[in-house]
Each structure stands twice: as C-alpha cells, then as structure tokens.
C-alpha cells in the first residue's frame, strides 16, 4: 500500500523553539496533503489542507503565522510550529491523498512536547 | 449537521467473534468515498477499507467488510473473527467535494477485544 513518511516521530524542546515536521509520500504523488492535530482520546482535528505549489487552506481558529505549511512538491509538505509553547504540545499527524477516489494515507505522527 | 456520526464511543467483543462498528454520513454530493481507519495505541492511522458511492457491491478486505446502505446513508464496518490485535480506535471517514479535498472524520469507536 501507499507509504507516507513523517519525521521526526518525537520532539521534546524548550519553549520558544521552532519545530519543523516533514511529511513525504514515498511511492505516489500526493495532490493534496493534510495536517491534523490530535488530543488524547479525541478524533483528528484538521488544521490545514495544502496543494502542491499553492498556499495552504487553514481551518478556522488555526493561526497561519504560528503553523507554517509549505507544500513544495507533489511528495513533500512541511509543518513548522513557530515559537512553540507548552500549549502547542500535541500529536501532529500528516496525510497525503492522490486523485479522487484514493484514500488519505497517514504518516506515523509526531509527538511534540514543549517544556 | 455532522458529516460523519459514530454513535458507539466504546465497544467490547469476545475474541473470534464478529463485531459491527456503526457509521452514518451526511452528504448531498452524489460522488463520495467512505473509508475506515484503525488507530492503535501507538498512534499511526492505518487505512482499512474503502467504499465508493457508485460501487454496487459492499467492499471487503480480508476480515473487514463494509456494510454499505446508501439509502440509509450508513457504512458500517464489520470485523469478523476478532483478534486481540484488533483492539484500537476505529474512525469512519468520508471524502467529497468537486476536487475531493473535503475529508471528514467521525469521533471514533474504541474497540476492545476480550480474550
């Protein structure tokens, strides 16, 4: 099946640090990539949707200056959490989808802990 | 209205028995896709099964089958011969929209398989 690689899997850093998370589709071209945040025992919360070469579409309430998304190619999207604070600690998971009707394929997620 | 509704926050099943996880959806788009994902405690989202809105037959993938009732807008997941490794969160999802960029997830069902 399709493989999506997300890196790093875990980050622990000090408050004020910026953290970059990479999401790569390894064996297919992703027309769309999605970034989610998930709190314990809850469903996925969509943060933004990005298409290759265009600006990401952010969900209401998600600060675009805080969560910078770059979708540089059909196989790579990055999420940068700028000046992270403890409230940004969470599980961040990316996914990639090809053309309809393909499903989203997810990366393994990144556990971000801000001290 | 909720796009995806999963009414069972938690389910228990005896090992080797079958279990049905409920999912109803809401859309006016004639073309859509329905998906089920499994999320074990390790966090990764695993794609299980897909059903297209125009598919005449119910989807099956090994021990997973999707009971698609279009008129009732339901897409229940049936897991046959449950195994201990099936214990996880299960999310129902739908993809719709002119570009297929709209993905919606349910709140999930936590399945516990009892030995």
Coordinates of C-alpha atoms in Angstrom, one line a residue:
Chain A
X1 CA 0.0 0.0 0.0
X2 CA 0.9 3.7 -0.2
X3 CA 3.5 4.9 2.2
X4 CA 3.7 8.2 3.9
X5 CA 6.8 9.0 5.9
X6 CA 6.6 11.6 8.7
X7 CA 9.7 12.8 10.5
X8 CA 10.5 13.2 13.3
X9 CA 8.4 10.9 15.3
X10 CA 9.0 12.6 18.6
X11 CA 10.3 16.0 19.6
X12 CA 11.0 17.4 23.0
X13 CA 12.2 21.0 23.1
X14 CA 12.2 24.2 25.1
X15 CA 9.6 26.9 24.9
X16 CA 10.3 29.4 22.1
X17 CA 11.9 26.9 19.8
X18 CA 10.6 26.5 16.2
X19 CA 10.0 22.9 15.2
X20 CA 9.8 21.6 11.6
X21 CA 7.9 18.4 10.8
X22 CA 8.3 16.7 7.4
X23 CA 5.7 14.6 5.5
X24 CA 6.7 12.7 2.4
X25 CA 4.7 10.5 0.2
X26 CA 7.2 7.8 -0.8
X27 CA 5.5 5.9 -3.6
X28 CA 2.8 8.1 -5.0
X29 CA 2.2 11.7 -6.0
X30 CA 0.1 13.5 -3.4
X31 CA -2.2 16.1 -5.0
X32 CA -3.3 17.1 -1.5
X33 CA -1.7 16.9 1.9
X34 CA -3.4 17.4 5.2
X35 CA -2.2 18.3 8.6
X36 CA -4.0 17.2 11.7
X37 CA -3.7 17.7 15.4
X38 CA -5.0 15.1 17.8
X39 CA -5.5 15.4 21.5
X40 CA -5.6 12.3 23.7
X41 CA -8.7 10.1 23.2
X42 CA -10.1 12.5 20.6
X43 CA -10.6 12.4 16.9
X44 CA -8.4 14.1 14.4
X45 CA -8.7 17.9 14.2
X46 CA -7.9 19.2 10.7
X47 CA -5.5 22.1 10.8
X48 CA -4.9 22.8 7.1
X49 CA -5.1 21.4 3.6
X50 CA -2.4 22.1 1.2
X51 CA -2.0 21.5 -2.5
X52 CA 1.4 21.4 -4.3
X53 CA 2.6 24.8 -5.3
X54 CA -0.2 26.8 -3.7
X55 CA -0.9 28.3 -0.3
X56 CA -2.4 26.1 2.4
X57 CA -6.0 26.5 3.4
X58 CA -6.2 26.8 7.1
X59 CA -9.2 25.8 9.2
X60 CA -10.9 28.4 11.3
X61 CA -9.1 29.1 14.5
X62 CA -5.7 27.8 13.3
X63 CA -3.1 30.6 13.3
X64 CA -1.3 30.5 9.9
X65 CA 1.6 32.5 11.3
X66 CA 2.0 30.0 14.1
X67 CA 1.7 26.9 11.9
X68 CA 3.6 27.5 8.7
X69 CA 2.9 25.0 6.0
X70 CA 4.9 24.5 2.8
X71 CA 3.9 22.1 0.1
X72 CA 7.0 22.3 -2.1
X73 CA 6.4 19.3 -4.3
X74 CA 4.0 16.5 -5.0
X75 CA 5.8 14.4 -2.5
X76 CA 6.8 16.8 0.3
X77 CA 4.9 19.0 2.8
X78 CA 6.3 20.6 5.9
X79 CA 4.7 22.0 9.0
X80 CA 6.7 24.4 11.1
X81 CA 5.5 25.3 14.6
X82 CA 7.0 28.7 15.2
X83 CA 8.0 29.8 18.7
X84 CA 6.4 26.8 20.2
X85 CA 4.8 27.0 23.7
X86 CA 3.6 24.3 26.1
X87 CA 0.1 24.6 24.8
X88 CA 1.3 23.5 21.4
X89 CA 2.3 20.1 22.8
X90 CA 0.2 17.5 21.0
X91 CA 0.2 14.7 18.5
X92 CA 0.6 16.1 14.9
X93 CA -0.2 13.8 12.0
X94 CA 0.0 14.3 8.3
X95 CA -1.7 12.6 5.5
X96 CA -1.5 12.5 1.7
X97 CA -4.0 11.8 -0.9
X98 CA -3.8 11.3 -4.6
X99 CA -6.6 11.9 -7.1
X100 CA -10.2 11.0 -6.2
X101 CA -11.2 8.4 -5.1
X102 CA -8.0 7.5 -3.3
X103 CA -8.0 7.5 0.5
X104 CA -5.7 9.5 2.6
X105 CA -2.6 7.7 3.7
X106 CA -1.2 8.8 7.0
X107 CA 2.2 9.3 8.4
X108 CA 3.0 7.8 11.8
X109 CA 2.6 11.1 13.6
X110 CA 4.9 13.3 15.6
X111 CA 4.6 13.7 19.4
X112 CA 5.6 17.2 20.2
X113 CA 6.4 18.1 23.8
X114 CA 7.3 21.7 24.6
X115 CA 8.8 22.2 28.0
Chain B
X1 CA -25.3 18.5 10.8
X2 CA -22.4 16.2 11.5
X3 CA -20.9 14.9 8.3
X4 CA -19.9 11.6 9.9
X5 CA -21.5 10.1 13.0
X6 CA -20.2 7.3 15.0
X7 CA -22.5 6.6 17.9
X8 CA -20.5 4.0 19.7
X9 CA -17.7 5.5 21.8
X10 CA -16.7 2.1 23.1
X11 CA -17.3 -1.5 22.1
X12 CA -16.3 -4.8 23.5
X13 CA -16.1 -8.1 21.6
X14 CA -15.1 -11.6 22.5
X15 CA -12.1 -12.9 20.6
X16 CA -13.1 -14.8 17.5
X17 CA -16.5 -13.2 17.4
X18 CA -17.7 -10.7 14.8
X19 CA -18.4 -7.1 15.6
X20 CA -20.1 -4.2 13.7
X21 CA -19.0 -0.6 14.2
X22 CA -21.6 1.9 13.1
X23 CA -21.1 4.9 10.9
X24 CA -23.7 7.2 9.3
X25 CA -22.8 10.0 7.0
X26 CA -24.4 13.1 5.6
X27 CA -23.8 14.5 2.1
X28 CA -25.7 15.9 -0.9
X29 CA -22.8 15.2 -3.2
X30 CA -23.6 12.2 -5.5
X31 CA -19.9 11.3 -5.7
X32 CA -18.1 10.5 -2.5
X33 CA -15.9 7.9 -0.8
X34 CA -16.2 6.2 2.5
X35 CA -13.2 4.9 4.5
X36 CA -12.4 3.2 7.7
X37 CA -9.2 3.7 9.6
X38 CA -7.7 1.9 12.6
X39 CA -5.6 3.7 15.1
X40 CA -3.8 1.5 17.6
X41 CA -2.4 3.0 20.8
X42 CA 0.9 3.6 19.1
X43 CA -0.9 6.4 17.1
X44 CA -0.5 5.6 13.5
X45 CA -3.6 5.7 11.3
X46 CA -4.0 2.5 9.2
X47 CA -6.3 2.5 6.2
X48 CA -8.6 -0.5 6.3
X49 CA -11.2 -0.3 3.6
X50 CA -12.9 1.9 1.0
X51 CA -16.4 2.1 -0.5
X52 CA -17.2 4.4 -3.4
X53 CA -20.7 5.9 -3.7
X54 CA -21.2 4.3 -7.0
X55 CA -20.0 0.9 -6.0
X56 CA -22.7 -1.7 -6.4
X57 CA -21.2 -4.3 -4.1
X58 CA -20.0 -4.0 -0.5
X59 CA -16.3 -3.7 -0.1
X60 CA -14.3 -6.5 1.6
X61 CA -10.7 -6.7 2.6
X62 CA -9.8 -9.9 4.4
X63 CA -11.6 -9.9 7.7
X64 CA -13.0 -6.4 7.1
X65 CA -16.2 -5.8 5.2
X66 CA -18.2 -2.6 4.8
X67 CA -22.0 -2.9 5.0
X68 CA -22.9 0.0 2.7
X69 CA -26.6 1.0 2.8
X70 CA -26.8 4.0 0.5
X71 CA -30.4 4.9 1.1
X72 CA -29.9 4.9 4.9
X73 CA -26.5 6.7 4.5
X74 CA -24.8 4.1 6.6
X75 CA -21.4 2.5 6.1
X76 CA -20.8 0.1 9.0
X77 CA -17.6 -1.8 9.4
X78 CA -17.8 -5.5 10.1
X79 CA -14.8 -7.2 11.6
X80 CA -15.1 -11.0 11.5
X81 CA -13.2 -13.4 13.8
X82 CA -11.9 -10.7 16.1
X83 CA -8.3 -10.9 17.2
X84 CA -6.6 -9.3 20.2
X85 CA -4.6 -7.1 17.9
X86 CA -7.9 -5.6 16.6
X87 CA -8.2 -3.6 19.9
X88 CA -7.8 0.0 18.7
X89 CA -9.7 3.2 17.9
X90 CA -11.6 3.0 14.6
X91 CA -12.5 6.1 12.6
X92 CA -15.0 6.3 9.8
X93 CA -14.3 9.0 7.2
X94 CA -15.8 10.5 4.0
X95 CA -14.2 12.2 1.1
X96 CA -16.3 14.5 -1.0
X97 CA -16.3 17.8 -2.9
X98 CA -15.6 18.8 -6.5
X99 CA -11.8 18.2 -6.1
X100 CA -12.2 15.6 -3.4
X101 CA -10.4 17.8 -0.9
X102 CA -13.0 17.6 1.8
X103 CA -12.3 14.8 4.2
X104 CA -14.5 14.3 7.3
X105 CA -13.8 12.0 10.2
X106 CA -16.1 10.7 12.9
X107 CA -15.3 10.8 16.6
X108 CA -14.2 7.2 16.6
X109 CA -15.1 4.0 18.3
X110 CA -12.8 2.3 20.8
X111 CA -12.8 -1.4 20.3
X112 CA -11.6 -3.8 22.9
X113 CA -11.2 -7.5 22.1
X114 CA -11.6 -9.7 25.2
X115 CA -9.7 -12.9 25.3

